[in-house]
Amino acid sequence: MDMKNPGFDTIAVHGGYEPKENNFSMTPPIYQTNAYDFVTTERAAALFGLKEDGDIYSRISNPTVRVFEDRMALLEGGSAAVAFSSGHNAIFSLVTNLCESGDEIVAARKIYGGAVNMLGQTFGQFGVRTTFIDSDNLLAWEEAITDRTKLFFFETVSNPGAAVADIAPICEIAHRHGILVVVDSTFTTPYLCRPFEFGADIVVHSATKYICGHGNAMGGIVIESGKFDYRNNPRYRAFGEPDASYHGVVFARDFPNAPFCARLRNKYLRDIGGCMSPNTAYLMLIGLETLSLRVKKHCENGETVAKYLQAHPKVKNVSYPSLPGSKYLRVCKKYLPNGCGAVFTCELGGDRAKCAEFMDRLKIFANVSNVCDSRSMVNHSASTTHAQLDAKQLAAAGISEGTVRFSVGIEDPADLVADLEQALSVL
Ligand SMILES: *Cc1c(COP(=O)(O)O)cnc(C)c1O
């Protein structure tokens, strides 16, 4: 697309793709290939030495996947992106790009249960320690910093409780200490929030959710702002030193616009191999074309359902962050002017059995462990997605035995409300 300053929806449909470079095909072709013809041994050596840009092997890069990566970088306002097989592979790989044994992470306590496990347990196995803090307390971020802190990690809107992060002051604290900020923006997508505009350095998405949008493909993506200075920063020496596996390439010097993604792709996609398949990238690109239309409708339906639940006498409370009385109203206004998504929790004020009675009667809302699908879904977090957390961790994550997680889809809102009405009436 040859156009100056295109708008969000124009990028979502055209960004990163040129029909005239692809046999004039209007939709991006699926490059279903593992390898690429080097033509000459000289060119092969240049590609392997990172002296020439091009595809070597589809574990490291692929032209269909690149359209998705370039489009996401444009939508977020970043300098580069790397796609992965899942959101979790994206998070695992990006942390590996930053941390070695002895290093530390400061993370919000209210994040996806799977991320709590990965950062707290699995990275612990490699000697990387994570300090989980109350992310609403700005002082707690600063107090958790040590000489070995390599990143701050939090979600724009948290899974599942919909806590909204005060992005700008958290980034300000991190940058005062020369620390990189990683934001998981899965629940907001670049349509609702663009964390780079508030100081974030790296954005990660589970593209499995709103980006794909239809619950039919898994993926992840890491985008970098291109603004973080890795040189002369003792925390990130690895970016400024010659890399032995690439004939002395110095990522911060040789890839000045995107050192993080260059290192992430060429070392950790190469070594861990969590690449996105070209078929999946094709589905992700279809999802992106309607991103703003879908997310707008999700937000409208989410708010309608949340308001209905909040007013219902059998519901104790609802965590939707823009409801009157929410402690997140100020940050919603600042960071989420287009809406705050459609995933939140609802407290039924009972035990597991009461939740089961309600959930088992629902006809439209399906009981599944996925979120941000076009379909409406519920889940009992304490016995499924957050089952690995102990009672203290559950409470810290804002979950109890009586918590039902909602992910509101794009069906007719009147039908969703009627479904809730008939299921609540029996309690
Ligand atoms: C689902 C999710 C992940 C993990 O992504 P997968 O694609 O399931 O691997 C990470 N962060 C958040 C906020 C999520 O909702």
Coordinates of C-alpha atoms and ligand atoms in Angstrom, one line a residue:
M1 CA 0.0 0.0 0.0
D2 CA 1.6 3.2 -1.2
M3 CA 0.0 5.9 1.0
K4 CA 1.0 8.5 3.5
N5 CA -0.4 8.1 7.0
P6 CA -3.2 5.7 6.4
G7 CA -5.8 5.3 9.2
F8 CA -6.2 2.3 11.4
D9 CA -8.9 0.5 9.4
T10 CA -7.0 1.1 6.1
I11 CA -3.9 -0.5 7.6
A12 CA -6.0 -3.4 9.0
V13 CA -7.1 -4.3 5.4
H14 CA -4.0 -3.4 3.4
G15 CA -1.0 -2.9 5.6
G16 CA 2.3 -4.8 4.8
Y17 CA 1.0 -6.2 1.5
E18 CA 1.5 -5.3 -2.1
P19 CA -0.5 -7.2 -4.8
K20 CA 1.9 -6.3 -7.5
E21 CA 4.7 -8.1 -5.7
N22 CA 2.5 -11.2 -5.4
N23 CA 1.2 -12.0 -9.0
F24 CA -1.4 -9.3 -8.4
S25 CA -3.3 -11.6 -5.9
M26 CA -5.6 -9.4 -3.9
T27 CA -5.4 -11.6 -0.8
P28 CA -2.0 -12.6 0.6
P29 CA -0.9 -16.0 -0.8
I30 CA -0.1 -18.8 1.6
Y31 CA 3.6 -19.5 1.0
Q32 CA 3.4 -23.2 2.0
T33 CA 7.1 -23.8 1.8
N34 CA 9.8 -24.8 4.3
A35 CA 12.8 -23.5 2.3
Y36 CA 13.9 -20.8 -0.1
D37 CA 16.2 -21.0 -3.1
F38 CA 19.5 -19.4 -2.2
V39 CA 20.5 -19.4 -5.9
T40 CA 24.2 -18.9 -5.1
T41 CA 26.4 -20.1 -2.3
E42 CA 27.5 -16.5 -1.9
R43 CA 23.9 -15.3 -1.2
A44 CA 23.4 -18.2 1.2
A45 CA 26.4 -17.2 3.2
A46 CA 25.2 -13.5 3.3
L47 CA 21.8 -14.6 4.5
F48 CA 23.2 -16.9 7.2
G49 CA 25.6 -14.1 8.4
L50 CA 22.6 -11.6 8.6
K51 CA 24.3 -9.4 6.0
E52 CA 21.4 -9.7 3.6
D53 CA 17.7 -9.7 4.5
G54 CA 15.7 -12.6 3.2
D55 CA 14.1 -16.0 4.0
I56 CA 16.3 -19.0 4.9
Y57 CA 13.9 -21.5 6.4
S58 CA 10.3 -21.1 7.6
R59 CA 11.1 -21.7 11.3
I60 CA 12.8 -18.3 11.2
S61 CA 10.7 -16.3 8.7
N62 CA 8.1 -16.8 6.0
P63 CA 6.5 -14.3 3.5
T64 CA 2.9 -14.9 4.6
V65 CA 3.8 -14.7 8.2
R66 CA 5.7 -11.5 7.4
V67 CA 2.6 -9.8 6.1
F68 CA 0.9 -10.4 9.4
E69 CA 4.0 -9.2 11.4
D70 CA 4.3 -6.0 9.3
R71 CA 0.6 -5.3 9.6
M72 CA 0.7 -5.7 13.4
A73 CA 3.8 -3.5 13.7
L74 CA 1.9 -0.8 11.7
L75 CA -1.3 -1.1 13.7
E76 CA 0.7 -0.8 17.0
G77 CA 2.9 2.0 15.8
G78 CA 6.1 -0.1 16.4
S79 CA 9.2 -0.7 14.3
A80 CA 9.0 -4.5 13.9
A81 CA 7.2 -7.7 15.0
V82 CA 7.8 -11.4 15.3
A83 CA 4.9 -13.9 15.2
F84 CA 4.7 -17.2 17.2
S85 CA 2.7 -20.4 17.3
S86 CA 0.8 -19.2 20.4
G87 CA 0.6 -16.3 22.9
H88 CA 2.5 -18.4 25.4
N89 CA 5.3 -19.1 23.0
A90 CA 5.6 -15.4 22.3
I91 CA 5.9 -14.6 26.1
F92 CA 8.3 -17.5 26.7
S93 CA 10.5 -16.5 23.8
L94 CA 10.6 -12.8 24.6
V95 CA 11.5 -13.5 28.3
T96 CA 14.3 -15.7 27.0
N97 CA 15.5 -12.9 24.8
L98 CA 16.0 -10.8 28.0
C99 CA 16.8 -13.1 30.9
E100 CA 19.5 -15.5 31.9
S101 CA 19.9 -17.4 35.2
G102 CA 20.1 -15.0 38.1
D103 CA 17.9 -12.3 36.4
E104 CA 14.6 -11.1 37.7
I105 CA 11.2 -10.1 36.5
V106 CA 8.7 -7.8 38.2
A107 CA 5.1 -8.8 37.2
A108 CA 1.6 -7.8 38.0
R109 CA -0.2 -10.3 40.2
K110 CA -3.4 -9.9 38.3
I111 CA -2.5 -11.6 35.0
Y112 CA -3.5 -14.7 33.1
G113 CA -3.1 -17.8 35.4
G114 CA -1.0 -19.5 32.7
A115 CA 1.5 -16.6 32.7
V116 CA 1.7 -16.8 36.5
N117 CA 2.8 -20.4 36.2
M118 CA 5.2 -19.7 33.3
L119 CA 6.9 -16.8 35.0
G120 CA 6.7 -18.1 38.6
Q121 CA 7.4 -21.8 38.1
T122 CA 8.9 -22.6 34.7
F123 CA 11.3 -19.7 34.5
G124 CA 12.2 -20.4 38.2
Q125 CA 13.5 -23.8 37.0
F126 CA 16.0 -21.8 34.9
G127 CA 17.1 -19.6 37.8
V128 CA 14.9 -16.6 36.7
R129 CA 13.0 -15.2 39.6
T130 CA 9.7 -13.3 39.3
T131 CA 8.4 -10.9 42.0
F132 CA 4.6 -10.6 41.7
I133 CA 3.2 -7.3 42.9
D134 CA -0.1 -5.5 43.3
S135 CA 0.0 -3.6 40.0
D136 CA -2.4 -0.8 41.2
N137 CA 0.2 0.2 43.7
L138 CA 2.9 2.3 41.9
L139 CA 5.3 2.2 44.8
A140 CA 5.3 -1.6 44.7
W141 CA 6.8 -1.6 41.2
E142 CA 9.6 0.6 42.3
E143 CA 10.3 -1.3 45.5
A144 CA 10.6 -4.6 43.6
I145 CA 13.5 -3.4 41.4
T146 CA 17.0 -4.9 41.9
D147 CA 20.2 -4.7 39.8
R148 CA 19.1 -7.9 38.1
T149 CA 15.6 -6.7 37.0
K150 CA 15.2 -7.1 33.3
L151 CA 11.6 -6.4 32.6
F152 CA 8.3 -5.2 34.0
F153 CA 5.3 -7.3 32.8
F154 CA 1.6 -6.6 33.0
E155 CA -1.6 -6.8 31.0
T156 CA -3.4 -3.7 29.7
V157 CA -6.7 -5.2 30.9
S158 CA -6.2 -8.3 33.0
N159 CA -7.4 -11.8 32.4
P160 CA -9.9 -12.5 33.8
G161 CA -10.7 -9.7 36.3
A162 CA -10.4 -6.8 34.0
A163 CA -8.0 -4.7 36.1
V164 CA -6.9 -1.8 34.0
A165 CA -3.2 -0.8 34.1
D166 CA -2.0 2.7 34.7
I167 CA 0.5 2.3 31.9
A168 CA 2.3 5.7 31.7
P169 CA 3.5 6.1 35.4
I170 CA 4.6 2.4 35.4
C171 CA 6.7 3.0 32.3
E172 CA 8.1 6.2 33.8
I173 CA 9.3 4.3 36.9
A174 CA 10.8 1.5 34.8
H175 CA 12.7 4.0 32.5
R176 CA 14.1 5.9 35.4
H177 CA 15.9 2.6 36.2
G178 CA 16.7 1.8 32.6
I179 CA 14.3 -1.2 32.7
L180 CA 12.3 -2.4 29.7
V181 CA 8.4 -2.6 29.9
V182 CA 6.6 -5.5 28.3
V183 CA 2.8 -5.1 28.0
D184 CA 0.4 -8.0 27.2
S185 CA -2.3 -6.2 25.3
T186 CA -4.3 -9.3 24.3
F187 CA -7.6 -8.0 25.7
T188 CA -7.4 -4.5 24.2
T189 CA -5.8 -5.1 20.7
P190 CA -4.3 -2.0 19.1
Y191 CA -7.8 -0.8 18.3
L192 CA -8.6 -0.1 22.0
C193 CA -5.1 0.8 23.3
R194 CA -1.7 1.3 21.8
P195 CA 0.7 0.9 24.7
F196 CA 3.7 2.5 22.8
E197 CA 1.9 5.8 23.0
F198 CA 2.1 5.6 26.8
G199 CA 5.8 4.6 27.0
A200 CA 5.7 0.7 26.7
D201 CA 8.8 -0.8 24.9
I202 CA 7.4 -4.2 23.9
V203 CA 3.8 -5.3 23.2
V204 CA 2.8 -9.0 23.2
H205 CA -0.5 -10.4 22.1
S206 CA -2.1 -13.8 22.3
A207 CA -3.4 -13.5 18.7
T208 CA -5.5 -16.5 19.5
K209 CA -8.0 -14.1 20.9
Y210 CA -9.5 -10.9 19.3
I211 CA -6.9 -10.7 16.6
C212 CA -7.8 -14.0 15.1
G213 CA -11.2 -13.3 16.5
H214 CA -13.2 -16.5 15.5
G215 CA -11.8 -19.1 17.9
N216 CA -10.2 -21.1 15.1
A217 CA -6.4 -20.5 15.1
M218 CA -3.7 -20.0 17.8
G219 CA -0.9 -17.5 17.6
G220 CA 1.1 -14.9 19.3
I221 CA 3.0 -11.8 18.4
V222 CA 5.7 -9.6 19.8
I223 CA 6.1 -6.0 18.6
E224 CA 8.8 -3.5 19.6
S225 CA 8.6 0.3 19.8
G226 CA 12.1 0.8 18.3
K227 CA 12.8 3.5 20.9
F228 CA 14.4 1.6 23.8
D229 CA 18.2 2.3 24.0
Y230 CA 20.0 -1.0 24.7
R231 CA 23.5 0.5 24.3
N232 CA 25.4 1.6 27.3
N233 CA 22.7 0.0 29.5
P234 CA 24.4 -2.5 31.9
R235 CA 21.1 -4.5 32.2
Y236 CA 21.1 -5.4 28.5
R237 CA 24.8 -6.1 27.7
A238 CA 23.9 -9.1 25.5
F239 CA 22.4 -6.7 22.9
G240 CA 25.6 -4.7 22.7
E241 CA 28.1 -7.5 22.6
P242 CA 29.2 -9.5 19.5
D243 CA 27.1 -12.6 19.1
A244 CA 29.2 -15.8 18.6
S245 CA 26.4 -17.6 16.8
Y246 CA 26.3 -14.9 14.1
H247 CA 29.9 -14.1 13.4
G248 CA 30.1 -11.3 15.8
V249 CA 26.8 -9.5 14.9
V250 CA 26.0 -6.8 17.5
F251 CA 22.2 -6.6 17.5
A252 CA 21.9 -3.1 19.1
R253 CA 24.4 -1.7 16.5
D254 CA 23.6 -3.7 13.4
F255 CA 19.8 -3.5 13.8
P256 CA 19.3 0.0 15.2
N257 CA 15.5 0.2 14.4
A258 CA 14.6 -3.2 15.8
P259 CA 17.3 -4.8 17.9
F260 CA 14.8 -6.7 20.1
C261 CA 13.0 -8.4 17.3
A262 CA 16.2 -9.1 15.3
R263 CA 17.6 -10.9 18.3
L264 CA 14.3 -12.6 19.1
R265 CA 13.9 -14.0 15.6
N266 CA 17.5 -14.9 14.8
K267 CA 18.3 -16.5 18.1
Y268 CA 15.1 -17.6 19.8
L269 CA 12.8 -18.5 16.9
R270 CA 15.8 -20.3 15.6
D271 CA 16.5 -22.1 18.9
I272 CA 13.1 -22.7 20.4
G273 CA 11.2 -23.0 17.1
G274 CA 7.8 -21.6 18.1
C275 CA 7.1 -20.2 14.7
M276 CA 3.6 -19.3 13.3
S277 CA 2.5 -21.4 10.3
P278 CA 1.7 -19.6 7.0
N279 CA -1.8 -21.1 7.1
T280 CA -2.4 -19.5 10.6
A281 CA -0.9 -16.2 9.4
Y282 CA -3.5 -16.2 6.6
L283 CA -6.3 -16.7 9.1
M284 CA -4.9 -14.0 11.4
L285 CA -4.9 -11.6 8.4
I286 CA -8.6 -12.3 7.7
G287 CA -9.3 -11.6 11.4
L288 CA -7.4 -8.3 11.3
E289 CA -9.5 -7.0 8.4
T290 CA -12.6 -6.8 10.7
L291 CA -10.8 -6.1 13.9
S292 CA -12.3 -2.7 14.7
L293 CA -15.8 -3.7 13.6
R294 CA -15.7 -6.8 15.8
V295 CA -14.1 -5.2 18.9
K296 CA -16.5 -2.3 18.8
K297 CA -19.5 -4.8 18.9
H298 CA -17.7 -6.9 21.6
C299 CA -17.4 -3.7 23.7
E300 CA -21.1 -2.7 23.2
N301 CA -22.3 -6.2 24.1
G302 CA -19.8 -6.5 27.0
E303 CA -21.1 -3.3 28.5
T304 CA -24.8 -4.3 28.0
V305 CA -24.2 -7.7 29.7
A306 CA -22.1 -6.2 32.5
K307 CA -24.8 -3.6 33.3
Y308 CA -27.6 -6.2 33.2
L309 CA -25.6 -8.5 35.6
Q310 CA -24.7 -5.6 38.0
A311 CA -28.4 -4.7 38.3
H312 CA -29.5 -8.3 39.0
P313 CA -30.4 -9.0 42.6
K314 CA -28.7 -12.5 42.5
V315 CA -25.3 -11.0 41.4
K316 CA -22.9 -9.7 44.1
N317 CA -20.6 -7.8 41.9
V318 CA -19.2 -7.4 38.3
S319 CA -15.6 -6.5 37.5
Y320 CA -16.4 -4.6 34.2
P321 CA -14.0 -1.6 34.5
S322 CA -16.2 1.2 33.1
L323 CA -19.3 0.5 35.3
P324 CA -20.3 3.2 37.7
G325 CA -18.4 2.8 41.0
S326 CA -15.4 0.9 39.4
K327 CA -12.0 2.0 40.8
Y328 CA -10.7 1.9 37.2
L329 CA -13.0 4.7 35.8
R330 CA -10.1 7.2 35.6
V331 CA -7.7 4.9 33.9
C332 CA -10.4 3.6 31.5
K333 CA -11.0 7.2 30.4
K334 CA -7.3 7.8 29.9
Y335 CA -6.3 4.6 28.1
L336 CA -9.5 3.0 26.7
P337 CA -11.6 5.8 25.1
N338 CA -13.0 3.3 22.5
G339 CA -14.2 0.8 25.1
C340 CA -12.8 -1.7 27.5
G341 CA -13.4 -5.1 25.9
A342 CA -15.8 -7.9 26.8
V343 CA -14.0 -10.1 29.3
F344 CA -14.7 -9.7 33.0
T345 CA -15.7 -11.7 36.1
C346 CA -19.0 -11.8 38.0
E347 CA -19.3 -12.8 41.6
L348 CA -22.4 -15.0 42.3
G349 CA -21.8 -15.0 46.0
G350 CA -21.8 -18.7 46.5
D351 CA -19.7 -21.8 46.0
R352 CA -18.7 -23.9 43.0
A353 CA -22.1 -25.7 43.0
K354 CA -24.0 -22.5 42.7
C355 CA -21.8 -21.4 39.7
A356 CA -22.3 -24.9 38.1
E357 CA -26.1 -24.6 38.5
F358 CA -26.1 -21.3 36.7
M359 CA -23.5 -22.2 34.0
D360 CA -25.1 -25.5 33.2
R361 CA -28.4 -23.9 32.4
L362 CA -27.0 -21.4 29.9
K363 CA -27.9 -22.0 26.3
I364 CA -26.0 -19.5 24.3
F365 CA -23.0 -18.9 26.6
A366 CA -20.8 -22.0 26.2
N367 CA -18.6 -23.4 29.0
V368 CA -15.1 -23.3 27.6
S369 CA -11.6 -22.2 28.5
N370 CA -11.1 -19.6 25.8
V371 CA -11.8 -15.9 25.6
C372 CA -12.3 -13.2 22.9
D373 CA -14.1 -15.5 20.5
S374 CA -17.1 -14.3 18.4
R375 CA -19.2 -16.6 20.6
S376 CA -20.2 -15.8 24.1
M377 CA -18.6 -18.0 26.7
V378 CA -18.4 -18.5 30.5
N379 CA -15.9 -20.4 32.6
H380 CA -15.4 -21.3 36.2
S381 CA -11.9 -20.0 36.7
A382 CA -11.1 -21.5 40.2
S383 CA -11.6 -25.0 38.9
T384 CA -10.1 -24.6 35.4
T385 CA -7.8 -21.8 34.0
H386 CA -6.6 -20.8 37.5
A387 CA -6.8 -24.3 39.1
Q388 CA -3.0 -24.4 39.6
L389 CA -3.0 -21.3 41.8
D390 CA -3.2 -21.8 45.6
A391 CA -5.9 -20.0 47.7
K392 CA -3.6 -17.0 48.4
Q393 CA -2.7 -16.6 44.7
L394 CA -6.4 -17.0 43.7
A395 CA -7.5 -14.2 46.1
A396 CA -4.6 -12.0 44.8
A397 CA -5.9 -12.6 41.3
G398 CA -9.3 -11.5 42.4
I399 CA -10.9 -14.9 42.0
S400 CA -13.0 -17.0 44.4
E401 CA -15.1 -20.2 44.3
G402 CA -18.1 -18.1 43.3
T403 CA -16.4 -16.3 40.4
V404 CA -17.7 -16.8 36.8
R405 CA -15.6 -15.5 34.0
F406 CA -17.5 -13.9 31.1
S407 CA -16.3 -13.4 27.5
V408 CA -19.1 -11.7 25.6
G409 CA -19.4 -12.4 21.9
I410 CA -21.0 -10.6 19.0
E411 CA -24.5 -12.2 19.1
D412 CA -27.7 -10.1 19.5
P413 CA -27.5 -8.5 22.9
A414 CA -31.2 -9.1 23.7
D415 CA -30.7 -12.9 23.2
L416 CA -27.6 -12.8 25.6
V417 CA -29.6 -11.0 28.3
A418 CA -32.6 -13.4 27.9
D419 CA -30.2 -16.4 28.3
L420 CA -28.8 -14.9 31.5
E421 CA -32.3 -14.1 32.8
Q422 CA -33.5 -17.7 32.4
A423 CA -30.3 -19.2 34.0
L424 CA -30.3 -16.7 36.9
S425 CA -34.0 -17.1 37.7
V426 CA -33.5 -20.7 39.1
L427 CA -30.8 -19.7 41.6
Ligands
LIG1 C1 -4.7 -16.6 26.3 C2 -3.8 -15.6 26.9 C3 -2.4 -15.8 26.8 C4 -1.8 -17.1 26.2 O1 -2.0 -17.2 24.9 P1 -2.2 -18.6 24.1 O2 -2.4 -18.1 22.7 O3 -3.4 -19.3 24.7 O4 -0.9 -19.3 24.2 C5 -1.6 -14.8 27.3 N1 -2.0 -13.7 27.8 C6 -3.4 -13.5 27.9 C7 -3.8 -12.2 28.5 C8 -4.3 -14.4 27.4 O5 -5.6 -14.1 27.5

